[in-house]
Structure formats: C-alpha cells, structure tokens
Amino acid sequence: MTMTDSRDWFPSEEEPNPMRAAQAGMKPTLPKRFYKDAGVEEREGLFHLTLDGRTAKTPGKQALAVPSRALAEALAEEWQGQGGEIDPSTMPITRIVNSAIDGVSPRQAEVVDDLVRYAGSDLVYYRAGEPERLAKSQDEAWSPVLDWARDIHGARFALGEGVMHVTQPDEAIAAIRGAIEGIGSPFALAALHVMTTLSGSVLIALAHAAEQMDVDRAWAAAHVDELYQESVWGEDYEAMERRRRREADFRAASMVYRLAGA
C-alpha cells in the first residue's frame, strides 16, 4: 500500500451507487493517520488532493482529483481535520467524490436511470387524508416542489392519498429524465443521487440543486411525516441520531453538488 492509497478504508464500489459509498461503514480498527498535511495541487485543469505532497488515490487507484479548487479544498479540509486515526464516517465529501470517480463516471447512464425510477414513485405524490395538520404540512412542503417541476420542466404529476401506487404520465417522467441528463458532471450526479436516496425524492433533490429551496428547507420537506410523528408521540433518541447522521451526508452532498460546478 502506498502512503496515499485509501483503498483499505474507503471500500471499493462494484456498482455506481453513491448512496452506499456515502454511507460506507468504517473498518473495525481504524487506520492510523500516516500524513501530516493535506493540500491541493492543480495539474492539467484538475485539482488533486495531496497528502504530504503526494497525490492521493481513490479506492479504485485513480487520482483523487476534482474539477474545482473549492471542492478540492473541501476534501483537503476533511483530511486535515482527522485526528490520530482516519475515520471515513466523518469524511462524507471524500466518500461521495470517491464514488463519483470510481463508480459514477464510467456508468453515468445507469445512475441517471436509477434516479429516473424515483420520479415514478416520488415521496411528494403521496398525501395523507388526515389528520388535517399533517395534510397541511405536506401540502406546504411539497406543493411548491411540484409547482416548480411543472413551471420549469413542464412535468405534471398525479397525486394520491395513502400508499397505493399512482402511475405517473410518461411525459412527466421524460421531462425529469431530461433535467437529470442535463447534469454532465459525475460529481454533481453522484451528489444528486445521495440527496435523492436520503430524501426519498428526486424532485426535492432537483429543486434544491436548482436553488429553489435551501438545504434546511429541503431536508425538512423530506421529513414532514417523521417530524409530525415526533410532535405527536415524542422524540426517539435512536431515530434522531440516525436522522442526524443522514442529514450530515445530505448536507455534504449539497456542498459537493454546489462546488462541482454542475
């Protein structure tokens, strides 16, 4: 193992699933930090992460390089912020970037197809008939997302009550496919995939990516039902901790999308 090869603690992905990469589990024994300084070096139009001056590698043994200095500096900050051990659970930006380089870049069409499948059964289509407070909260959070999809992309979706599947118009699905295919950057696409799988809504993820809603509003919109249940039954510590970890990954994905220059 070279000093800058991270394959032992950032699991290699056989399939282009940025979500699994973003939440990859850490090894039972964390590796010791083997470098002092993390930095950024520009070469041939890309910005490389360096560890003590040496180019870092992805688990797939490719250069850990990104298209913007700002994203490279965010990577370097994660690496510089490690303590005596390297803990992948605290490095969501690195995990997403690794996945983009090793998994998404060579298989972008597959990732697009996976995202389009979410458009067929998006969270925001399925509404509660009661109680009234929950129905109102869903409408306030989700209707602006649907309005945006209609006004910007010409995508009109059908709503349903409860959990019974509602078949969506082919034209609306095709419009969302077009929007996703317009994202050429594998880094932005990986980030969009993470935001979609964490929220259960490609429409919320796209609306946030298009700056129609900030990250706080997007995350809250994805958890209307959960937050309502907590208001009725009280908070569950384990559920809150799980949501906190997922929110950290969502925010990291939001940052990667923004810094990648989609």
Tab-separated table of N, CA and C in Angstrom, residues 112 115-116 118-120 122 125 148-150 153-155 157 170-182 202-203 206:
chain	number	residue	atom	x	y	z
A	112	VAL	N	-28.320	7.738	-13.968
A	112	VAL	CA	-29.479	8.505	-14.456
A	112	VAL	C	-30.728	7.638	-14.415
A	115	LEU	N	-32.047	7.276	-10.890
A	115	LEU	CA	-32.706	8.495	-10.426
A	115	LEU	C	-34.073	8.668	-11.065
A	116	VAL	N	-34.185	8.349	-12.332
A	116	VAL	CA	-35.469	8.479	-13.025
A	116	VAL	C	-36.512	7.560	-12.394
A	118	TYR	N	-36.953	6.991	-9.350
A	118	TYR	CA	-37.542	7.699	-8.212
A	118	TYR	C	-38.691	8.600	-8.656
A	119	ALA	N	-38.575	9.138	-9.863
A	119	ALA	CA	-39.629	10.036	-10.357
A	119	ALA	C	-40.947	9.307	-10.559
A	120	GLY	N	-40.897	7.992	-10.672
A	120	GLY	CA	-42.136	7.226	-10.835
A	120	GLY	C	-42.900	7.025	-9.545
A	122	ASP	N	-42.255	9.184	-6.426
A	122	ASP	CA	-41.636	10.168	-5.553
A	122	ASP	C	-42.445	10.387	-4.269
A	125	TYR	N	-45.717	12.721	-4.060
A	125	TYR	CA	-47.005	12.409	-4.692
A	125	TYR	C	-48.031	11.896	-3.690
A	148	TRP	N	-42.802	23.871	-9.067
A	148	TRP	CA	-41.529	24.129	-9.754
A	148	TRP	C	-41.309	23.146	-10.896
A	149	ALA	N	-41.570	21.866	-10.643
A	149	ALA	CA	-41.401	20.856	-11.699
A	149	ALA	C	-42.313	21.145	-12.880
A	150	ARG	N	-43.518	21.619	-12.595
A	150	ARG	CA	-44.469	21.958	-13.658
A	150	ARG	C	-44.043	23.206	-14.421
A	153	HIS	N	-40.041	22.557	-15.832
A	153	HIS	CA	-39.782	21.391	-16.674
A	153	HIS	C	-41.023	20.890	-17.425
A	154	GLY	N	-42.167	21.506	-17.178
A	154	GLY	CA	-43.382	21.058	-17.845
A	154	GLY	C	-43.848	19.686	-17.386
A	155	ALA	N	-43.444	19.287	-16.195
A	155	ALA	CA	-43.773	17.964	-15.656
A	155	ALA	C	-44.964	18.075	-14.707
A	157	PHE	N	-47.506	16.006	-12.395
A	157	PHE	CA	-47.628	14.709	-11.738
A	157	PHE	C	-48.977	14.556	-11.052
A	170	ASP	N	-46.110	9.478	-18.728
A	170	ASP	CA	-44.813	9.255	-19.359
A	170	ASP	C	-44.125	10.579	-19.694
A	171	GLU	N	-44.927	11.565	-20.077
A	171	GLU	CA	-44.344	12.861	-20.455
A	171	GLU	C	-43.660	13.528	-19.267
A	172	ALA	N	-44.260	13.390	-18.085
A	172	ALA	CA	-43.674	14.000	-16.888
A	172	ALA	C	-42.366	13.302	-16.514
A	173	ILE	N	-42.360	11.966	-16.604
A	173	ILE	CA	-41.142	11.212	-16.296
A	173	ILE	C	-40.038	11.579	-17.289
A	174	ALA	N	-40.408	11.700	-18.559
A	174	ALA	CA	-39.426	12.058	-19.582
A	174	ALA	C	-38.847	13.439	-19.331
A	175	ALA	N	-39.670	14.358	-18.838
A	175	ALA	CA	-39.184	15.710	-18.547
A	175	ALA	C	-38.151	15.689	-17.425
A	176	ILE	N	-38.392	14.875	-16.422
A	176	ILE	CA	-37.434	14.777	-15.325
A	176	ILE	C	-36.164	14.081	-15.795
A	177	ARG	N	-36.300	13.086	-16.652
A	177	ARG	CA	-35.111	12.456	-17.225
A	177	ARG	C	-34.248	13.495	-17.941
A	178	GLY	N	-34.897	14.358	-18.698
A	178	GLY	CA	-34.162	15.398	-19.399
A	178	GLY	C	-33.405	16.305	-18.459
A	179	ALA	N	-34.049	16.640	-17.342
A	179	ALA	CA	-33.390	17.502	-16.358
A	179	ALA	C	-32.168	16.813	-15.752
A	180	ILE	N	-32.298	15.527	-15.455
A	180	ILE	CA	-31.185	14.784	-14.861
A	180	ILE	C	-30.066	14.590	-15.871
A	181	GLU	N	-30.431	14.265	-17.100
A	181	GLU	CA	-29.410	14.065	-18.134
A	181	GLU	C	-28.642	15.347	-18.429
A	182	GLY	N	-29.236	16.485	-18.094
A	182	GLY	CA	-28.561	17.753	-18.300
A	182	GLY	C	-27.436	18.008	-17.306
A	202	VAL	N	-36.525	12.557	-5.735
A	202	VAL	CA	-35.661	13.176	-6.735
A	202	VAL	C	-36.134	14.592	-7.041
A	203	LEU	N	-37.426	14.863	-6.841
A	203	LEU	CA	-37.936	16.208	-7.107
A	203	LEU	C	-37.442	17.207	-6.057
A	206	LEU	N	-33.759	17.753	-6.903
A	206	LEU	CA	-33.589	18.616	-8.073
A	206	LEU	C	-33.951	20.070	-7.764
